[in-house]
């Protein structure tokens, strides 16, 4: 598998140098792998720190900036960051108002963020945590590590970020973040496996006429393999999987997310099908975001995230944001 | 330094450092295989993760060699936590830190003390990760290893034989994860489809225990 | 080749429905294939119309909005739009101040936009045209259709769009657009071929150990095939190819563009290498944009565009823009 | 309507409409092959482009059948311009519109008039696209076709034979593009690497001319 890299070992460091070169509004510590919004800490404002394995760009580094994250900690590809990174980030962004850790529910992320929280608290930083676990493909939570965190992370980071930007206190920011997570569900589909630099090839085999339903964002296989489906059929399946678990009683935010290698042209066509299904199911849509936001390297495929949004969530979603990966209304 | 302790002799800092050397070499050699195991039921990084951690640990310990077996284990554990990431970093880090702390400041410890330390470490892993035996994790190699070591020591074996028994049990435990359905970690997302694949973490755990056995055998311990 | 589509025939129409669903600020005429900024025509302001084959998203539809295009006309995949589309778009955006057609230099685009200009002028719309031809991979222009238009299109649309937004008259907007084009050069590389929905598979064969140097954005093969290179080597080759043709005497705008399937993680690493080469060649960089902006469906690969920018170009580049694909400083 | 004009009889609207039918059928059948030719030296859309245009043209002409041969050609040309896009849309559109305009309002024209119309159309293509013979474009089929038709008519051939000669020459011309290096259109970007591939536009041009010959033959023209 050909990649645009030097050697697998330096992929993350190389990318961090590129982020530093492209975004003067970010302070990038390449050695310690922390991306901080310039000017942090911000007096009286809660700091938002997220992080996770690399390979999901623009998540999380691309969401650092005004109205969203204050810092991000990229791990190795598909490997959660280490506690030292988050502890360092927390120290860099804490103004005294405390820091919210936004953690996707994977064993590695949970353990490493927990250890980081201990380190940060030892240094006197007040830490709150929110666990994102929106992926309805993971059923049967008694027999699993629980639902994975996927697309809802964007909504959590956006909405909690807007609240922090407005000066909301830590418990309020954390409560909003939890509300967004509890109001969100996702489902993802892969048309191809992705290739990690370390492995140098696809992480699983997916024959040409088949697709994986219920994939995560780490190149893991899904729960089920089926003969290839049309865009409309995939929309039906994905939206119904979500609506089985969440019957929205308010208009939804819809994220139609590309896994990396699916052309935007196809994603927009898929977004039209998602809208069709939601209309058929009588679910009103307040906002729709289409693009590659929570990716899985070069995987072809897509995911749908729905977040039922009351007026306050909608207002915070619409609030100005200016980051490399998400920017509007400034 | 105690290069070749006699049979049954205590385990000292040099012994643990030789283990680290052996373990780092084995992890390097098996990294691709571990990543391969982590592909069908994981995210294809376990070998890379382990290699990164053991390279860092070996370097750190070489630069500032701690002088008790407990301190070496703690140092290795801390390096794993600070460099591995993923699930295995905090888990293996906790295993070794807890074990090292249990050994305290002793300059050399007996096989039984060492067994108790390992048990403390393994309990730490179970507590941190919330997994139980049979969940298809590294614990499925670690618990049997400690049990077998105990049994051998109770039966009068020396250090080398007891660790050899532990290694054999860890190996068996790792192989026995194949038919299991994962309930913890990333493989659990696969549900039924996790069946039929050997757990990468159990496999690396067996490698680490085997490295202890090899260290003892080469030392004639 | 698996694609997230219904049937190849409806790919463009499906995408237009999705664009309509996601972007309430755009008026999308799905039947006639015209995307117009809501509220157009804008009193006293020049209208900017671009278009081209589909498959390069977000170009051009994603660049319709405040401070950039007033309308875009998507053709079939990799096929220039038909004159009727541009004539319709021109009528929709003309406030009496005239309309600038931004045309990438491909035979099909040039012919169809020329015919559209005739139709629009017959209807009394004043039309100016700018031809974008920045691709240094096309040498020997006596023996070719001339240089292709690629990444520079983004700079032309952004800067001319900012001038139009400020109320500059048609001749000034057109002159700026031409200046940007003349100040810009691009070079692109493919690691894989792309697959078009109509063909259902790769448009050319590219063995695993090789790459194509000097590709366009339509899945055409490049000028040269070589054994696979590292990110650093590709940066050296691409930047040097550009600098052989353009010796900037002002700081450059740099676009590090993904062709579609190359992960953002890799693109940022490549951006770091591009910066390294530019520093070695003593070319100062004013701005760097990294992402998938002018794509070629699911092709893996990248292109570099450099635009030497005097203070006026830089000011217009930095001016606020709010479109689905590019947004800042609002 | 003049369903089967005698040998040498004039070319009328029905004739051109039968040609359109034949051409649309052939384009449909050969679409995949044309796209295939457009892959190594183009962007893999020529067949899809031509099909889209001829489907639209056939539908438009069926809905409102023009009643002179010139008007049918103009209508087909306009449909191609409005539906094909790409390079071939305006070029083929211009070919047929120019040819149709040259025929004026005549309800039926002779083979010589038709030849003159084709020549006007081909000149229009050359003027619009700026290509010359040997540049590896549709002109490499079109110019030889008109020349061969002229020569046949000058030698006393009837319509069917003259168009058959045109078709043969167009075919030959298309095949002869293979060794050429492209200087116009998308294939020109490839430089030397365009050598060794037959031009898709020259190939479709030969199909369209052959459809004229087939129409005439079937009509016994
Ligand atoms: N909760 C847990 N308890 C014990 N071991 C676990 C747990 N979760 C995962 N593991 C072990 O970690 C291994 C995976 O490690 P690694 O691939 O390095 O991390 P990640 O899963 O984050 O990519 C699994 O094979 C398993 O043995
Ligand atoms: N300047 C030109 N003059 C004449 N014919 C041309 C010219 N440019 C391209 N063509 C013809 O058009 C054909 C390609 O048509 P098509 O694939 O439909 O359009 P595009 O190249 O825009 O994708 C070429 O094979 C060639 O025969
Ligand atoms: Mg991992
Ligand atoms: Mg793993
Ligand atoms: Mg084309
Ligand atoms: Mg073509």
mmCIF file of N, CA and C in Angstrom, chain A residues 76-84 105-108 111-112 115 138 140 143-146 148 196 198-199 203 212 218-225, chain B residues 35-36 39-45 48-49 51-52 81-87 90-91 94 128-129 181-186 188-191 193:
data_model
loop_
_atom_site.group_PDB
_atom_site.id
_atom_site.type_symbol
_atom_site.label_atom_id
_atom_site.label_comp_id
_atom_site.label_asym_id
_atom_site.label_seq_id
_atom_site.Cartn_x
_atom_site.Cartn_y
_atom_site.Cartn_z
ATOM 1 N N UNK A 76 -0.166 7.924 18.723
ATOM 2 C CA UNK A 76 0.254 7.251 17.500
ATOM 3 C C UNK A 76 -0.995 6.888 16.697
ATOM 4 N N UNK A 77 -0.789 6.438 15.455
ATOM 5 C CA UNK A 77 -1.936 6.100 14.617
ATOM 6 C C UNK A 77 -2.795 5.033 15.300
ATOM 7 N N UNK A 78 -4.063 5.353 15.518
ATOM 8 C CA UNK A 78 -5.044 4.444 16.115
ATOM 9 C C UNK A 78 -4.652 3.979 17.518
ATOM 10 N N UNK A 79 -3.794 4.743 18.197
ATOM 11 C CA UNK A 79 -3.368 4.376 19.545
ATOM 12 C C UNK A 79 -3.612 5.571 20.450
ATOM 13 N N UNK A 80 -4.289 5.360 21.554
ATOM 14 C CA UNK A 80 -4.597 6.507 22.400
ATOM 15 C C UNK A 80 -3.311 7.178 22.853
ATOM 16 N N UNK A 81 -3.366 8.468 23.100
ATOM 17 C CA UNK A 81 -2.188 9.186 23.604
ATOM 18 C C UNK A 81 -1.837 8.705 25.003
ATOM 19 N N UNK A 82 -0.669 9.115 25.474
ATOM 20 C CA UNK A 82 -0.214 8.703 26.803
ATOM 21 C C UNK A 82 -0.585 9.788 27.819
ATOM 22 N N UNK A 83 -0.664 9.408 29.104
ATOM 23 C CA UNK A 83 -1.142 10.357 30.122
ATOM 24 C C UNK A 83 -0.338 11.648 30.174
ATOM 25 N N UNK A 84 0.978 11.544 29.937
ATOM 26 C CA UNK A 84 1.836 12.729 30.007
ATOM 27 C C UNK A 84 1.335 13.832 29.087
ATOM 28 N N UNK A 105 -14.927 6.584 24.145
ATOM 29 C CA UNK A 105 -14.958 5.370 24.963
ATOM 30 C C UNK A 105 -14.250 4.174 24.319
ATOM 31 N N UNK A 106 -12.943 4.161 24.445
ATOM 32 C CA UNK A 106 -12.122 3.002 24.100
ATOM 33 C C UNK A 106 -11.284 2.693 25.331
ATOM 34 N N UNK A 107 -11.045 1.453 25.586
ATOM 35 C CA UNK A 107 -10.294 1.065 26.776
ATOM 36 C C UNK A 107 -9.018 1.886 26.920
ATOM 37 N N UNK A 108 -8.266 1.988 25.830
ATOM 38 C CA UNK A 108 -7.003 2.711 25.889
ATOM 39 C C UNK A 108 -7.184 4.178 26.232
ATOM 40 N N UNK A 111 -8.341 4.599 29.952
ATOM 41 C CA UNK A 111 -7.279 4.362 30.934
ATOM 42 C C UNK A 111 -6.250 5.486 30.927
ATOM 43 N N UNK A 112 -5.852 5.917 29.725
ATOM 44 C CA UNK A 112 -4.809 6.941 29.655
ATOM 45 C C UNK A 112 -5.310 8.298 30.133
ATOM 46 N N UNK A 115 -5.491 8.214 33.962
ATOM 47 C CA UNK A 115 -4.177 8.429 34.576
ATOM 48 C C UNK A 115 -3.758 9.885 34.464
ATOM 49 N N UNK A 138 -22.303 -1.133 18.418
ATOM 50 C CA UNK A 138 -21.861 -1.969 19.538
ATOM 51 C C UNK A 138 -23.070 -2.235 20.432
ATOM 52 N N UNK A 140 -25.244 -4.955 23.142
ATOM 53 C CA UNK A 140 -24.920 -5.987 24.112
ATOM 54 C C UNK A 140 -23.826 -5.528 25.064
ATOM 55 N N UNK A 143 -21.469 -7.486 27.308
ATOM 56 C CA UNK A 143 -20.432 -8.358 26.769
ATOM 57 C C UNK A 143 -19.397 -7.602 25.954
ATOM 58 N N UNK A 144 -19.354 -6.281 26.115
ATOM 59 C CA UNK A 144 -18.369 -5.508 25.357
ATOM 60 C C UNK A 144 -17.766 -4.462 26.270
ATOM 61 N N UNK A 145 -16.802 -3.738 25.702
ATOM 62 C CA UNK A 145 -16.216 -2.614 26.431
ATOM 63 C C UNK A 145 -17.145 -1.404 26.361
ATOM 64 N N UNK A 146 -18.388 -1.609 25.918
ATOM 65 C CA UNK A 146 -19.347 -0.508 25.818
ATOM 66 C C UNK A 146 -19.270 0.144 24.456
ATOM 67 N N UNK A 148 -18.609 2.511 21.392
ATOM 68 C CA UNK A 148 -17.461 3.329 21.007
ATOM 69 C C UNK A 148 -17.853 4.790 20.851
ATOM 70 N N UNK A 196 -2.877 1.103 7.772
ATOM 71 C CA UNK A 196 -2.084 1.910 8.698
ATOM 72 C C UNK A 196 -0.626 1.920 8.241
ATOM 73 N N UNK A 198 2.016 1.605 9.980
ATOM 74 C CA UNK A 198 2.806 0.565 10.641
ATOM 75 C C UNK A 198 2.603 -0.788 9.969
ATOM 76 N N UNK A 199 1.365 -1.076 9.608
ATOM 77 C CA UNK A 199 1.095 -2.364 8.991
ATOM 78 C C UNK A 199 1.449 -2.324 7.506
ATOM 79 N N UNK A 203 -6.016 -3.351 7.103
ATOM 80 C CA UNK A 203 -6.097 -3.986 8.410
ATOM 81 C C UNK A 203 -7.064 -5.166 8.414
ATOM 82 N N UNK A 212 -18.881 -3.735 5.054
ATOM 83 C CA UNK A 212 -18.956 -4.009 6.481
ATOM 84 C C UNK A 212 -19.929 -3.028 7.101
ATOM 85 N N UNK A 218 -11.327 2.719 13.649
ATOM 86 C CA UNK A 218 -9.940 2.285 13.828
ATOM 87 C C UNK A 218 -9.584 1.147 12.903
ATOM 88 N N UNK A 219 -10.282 1.055 11.804
ATOM 89 C CA UNK A 219 -9.967 -0.036 10.906
ATOM 90 C C UNK A 219 -10.363 -1.392 11.468
ATOM 91 N N UNK A 220 -11.159 -1.394 12.551
ATOM 92 C CA UNK A 220 -11.671 -2.679 13.026
ATOM 93 C C UNK A 220 -12.739 -3.153 12.048
ATOM 94 N N UNK A 221 -12.857 -4.453 11.884
ATOM 95 C CA UNK A 221 -13.985 -4.950 11.098
ATOM 96 C C UNK A 221 -15.286 -4.590 11.817
ATOM 97 N N UNK A 222 -16.390 -4.660 11.083
ATOM 98 C CA UNK A 222 -17.684 -4.334 11.684
ATOM 99 C C UNK A 222 -18.342 -5.543 12.303
ATOM 100 N N UNK A 223 -19.637 -5.421 12.556
ATOM 101 C CA UNK A 223 -20.342 -6.536 13.159
ATOM 102 C C UNK A 223 -20.893 -7.492 12.121
ATOM 103 N N UNK A 224 -20.998 -7.021 10.895
ATOM 104 C CA UNK A 224 -21.696 -7.826 9.911
ATOM 105 C C UNK A 224 -21.178 -7.491 8.519
ATOM 106 N N UNK A 225 -21.078 -8.509 7.701
ATOM 107 C CA UNK A 225 -20.652 -8.293 6.324
ATOM 108 C C UNK A 225 -21.806 -8.647 5.400
ATOM 109 N N UNK B 35 1.229 -7.465 15.755
ATOM 110 C CA UNK B 35 0.373 -6.548 14.982
ATOM 111 C C UNK B 35 -0.551 -7.343 14.071
ATOM 112 N N UNK B 36 -0.015 -8.398 13.529
ATOM 113 C CA UNK B 36 -0.825 -9.272 12.659
ATOM 114 C C UNK B 36 -2.000 -9.852 13.458
ATOM 115 N N UNK B 39 -4.805 -7.477 13.894
ATOM 116 C CA UNK B 39 -5.533 -7.002 12.704
ATOM 117 C C UNK B 39 -6.959 -7.530 12.622
ATOM 118 N N UNK B 40 -7.153 -8.859 12.678
ATOM 119 C CA UNK B 40 -8.528 -9.325 12.471
ATOM 120 C C UNK B 40 -9.463 -8.940 13.611
ATOM 121 N N UNK B 41 -8.974 -8.800 14.834
ATOM 122 C CA UNK B 41 -9.881 -8.494 15.938
ATOM 123 C C UNK B 41 -9.462 -7.221 16.681
ATOM 124 N N UNK B 42 -8.633 -6.391 16.028
ATOM 125 C CA UNK B 42 -8.202 -5.177 16.705
ATOM 126 C C UNK B 42 -7.880 -4.100 15.693
ATOM 127 N N UNK B 43 -6.911 -3.278 16.024
ATOM 128 C CA UNK B 43 -6.604 -2.154 15.150
ATOM 129 C C UNK B 43 -5.164 -2.174 14.680
ATOM 130 N N UNK B 44 -4.572 -3.363 14.685
ATOM 131 C CA UNK B 44 -3.288 -3.572 14.021
ATOM 132 C C UNK B 44 -2.162 -2.700 14.570
ATOM 133 N N UNK B 45 -2.104 -2.551 15.893
ATOM 134 C CA UNK B 45 -0.994 -1.758 16.420
ATOM 135 C C UNK B 45 -0.296 -2.394 17.618
ATOM 136 N N UNK B 48 3.556 -2.732 17.316
ATOM 137 C CA UNK B 48 4.196 -1.415 17.287
ATOM 138 C C UNK B 48 4.157 -0.773 18.663
ATOM 139 N N UNK B 49 3.028 -0.896 19.321
ATOM 140 C CA UNK B 49 2.909 -0.329 20.666
ATOM 141 C C UNK B 49 3.941 -0.925 21.612
ATOM 142 N N UNK B 51 6.694 -2.571 20.954
ATOM 143 C CA UNK B 51 8.067 -2.256 20.577
ATOM 144 C C UNK B 51 8.447 -0.858 21.046
ATOM 145 N N UNK B 52 7.574 0.106 20.781
ATOM 146 C CA UNK B 52 7.856 1.481 21.201
ATOM 147 C C UNK B 52 8.123 1.541 22.704
ATOM 148 N N UNK B 81 3.884 3.288 30.492
ATOM 149 C CA UNK B 81 2.752 4.211 30.609
ATOM 150 C C UNK B 81 2.993 5.477 29.795
ATOM 151 N N UNK B 82 4.258 5.944 29.811
ATOM 152 C CA UNK B 82 4.546 7.225 29.162
ATOM 153 C C UNK B 82 4.796 7.119 27.671
ATOM 154 N N UNK B 83 4.909 5.905 27.153
ATOM 155 C CA UNK B 83 5.260 5.819 25.724
ATOM 156 C C UNK B 83 4.353 4.924 24.900
ATOM 157 N N UNK B 84 3.626 4.011 25.528
ATOM 158 C CA UNK B 84 2.866 3.045 24.724
ATOM 159 C C UNK B 84 1.524 3.609 24.289
ATOM 160 N N UNK B 85 0.746 4.138 25.211
ATOM 161 C CA UNK B 85 -0.627 4.520 24.878
ATOM 162 C C UNK B 85 -1.464 3.275 24.681
ATOM 163 N N UNK B 86 -2.653 3.452 24.086
ATOM 164 C CA UNK B 86 -3.521 2.305 23.857
ATOM 165 C C UNK B 86 -3.954 1.676 25.160
ATOM 166 N N UNK B 87 -4.571 0.511 25.064
ATOM 167 C CA UNK B 87 -4.983 -0.206 26.271
ATOM 168 C C UNK B 87 -3.785 -0.843 26.946
ATOM 169 N N UNK B 90 -1.181 1.428 29.712
ATOM 170 C CA UNK B 90 -1.540 1.542 31.133
ATOM 171 C C UNK B 90 -1.629 0.177 31.814
ATOM 172 N N UNK B 91 -2.064 -0.843 31.092
ATOM 173 C CA UNK B 91 -2.240 -2.155 31.724
ATOM 174 C C UNK B 91 -0.893 -2.787 32.048
ATOM 175 N N UNK B 94 0.858 -0.730 34.673
ATOM 176 C CA UNK B 94 0.345 -0.999 36.014
ATOM 177 C C UNK B 94 0.850 -2.351 36.530
ATOM 178 N N UNK B 128 -7.784 -2.451 37.162
ATOM 179 C CA UNK B 128 -7.780 -1.284 36.266
ATOM 180 C C UNK B 128 -8.652 -1.523 35.039
ATOM 181 N N UNK B 129 -8.509 -2.705 34.443
ATOM 182 C CA UNK B 129 -9.213 -2.963 33.191
ATOM 183 C C UNK B 129 -10.598 -3.552 33.384
ATOM 184 N N UNK B 181 -14.913 -15.723 23.080
ATOM 185 C CA UNK B 181 -15.514 -14.492 22.572
ATOM 186 C C UNK B 181 -15.054 -13.356 23.484
ATOM 187 N N UNK B 182 -14.496 -12.300 22.862
ATOM 188 C CA UNK B 182 -13.942 -11.196 23.663
ATOM 189 C C UNK B 182 -15.057 -10.428 24.349
ATOM 190 N N UNK B 183 -14.797 -10.049 25.600
ATOM 191 C CA UNK B 183 -15.764 -9.208 26.323
ATOM 192 C C UNK B 183 -15.164 -7.882 26.751
ATOM 193 N N UNK B 184 -13.873 -7.740 26.551
ATOM 194 C CA UNK B 184 -13.222 -6.485 26.928
ATOM 195 C C UNK B 184 -12.340 -6.036 25.771
ATOM 196 N N UNK B 185 -11.990 -4.750 25.806
ATOM 197 C CA UNK B 185 -11.087 -4.230 24.787
ATOM 198 C C UNK B 185 -11.772 -4.162 23.437
ATOM 199 N N UNK B 186 -10.983 -3.800 22.493
ATOM 200 C CA UNK B 186 -11.438 -3.525 21.153
ATOM 201 C C UNK B 186 -12.070 -4.741 20.462
ATOM 202 N N UNK B 188 -13.937 -6.876 21.630
ATOM 203 C CA UNK B 188 -15.310 -7.141 22.057
ATOM 204 C C UNK B 188 -16.329 -6.547 21.107
ATOM 205 N N UNK B 189 -15.949 -5.509 20.355
ATOM 206 C CA UNK B 189 -16.900 -4.907 19.410
ATOM 207 C C UNK B 189 -17.321 -5.894 18.341
ATOM 208 N N UNK B 190 -16.483 -6.888 18.126
ATOM 209 C CA UNK B 190 -16.750 -7.842 17.048
ATOM 210 C C UNK B 190 -17.770 -8.899 17.437
ATOM 211 N N UNK B 191 -18.082 -8.995 18.723
ATOM 212 C CA UNK B 191 -19.042 -9.997 19.154
ATOM 213 C C UNK B 191 -18.575 -11.386 18.753
ATOM 214 N N UNK B 193 -17.767 -12.565 16.073
ATOM 215 C CA UNK B 193 -16.687 -12.623 15.092
ATOM 216 C C UNK B 193 -15.310 -12.560 15.736
#
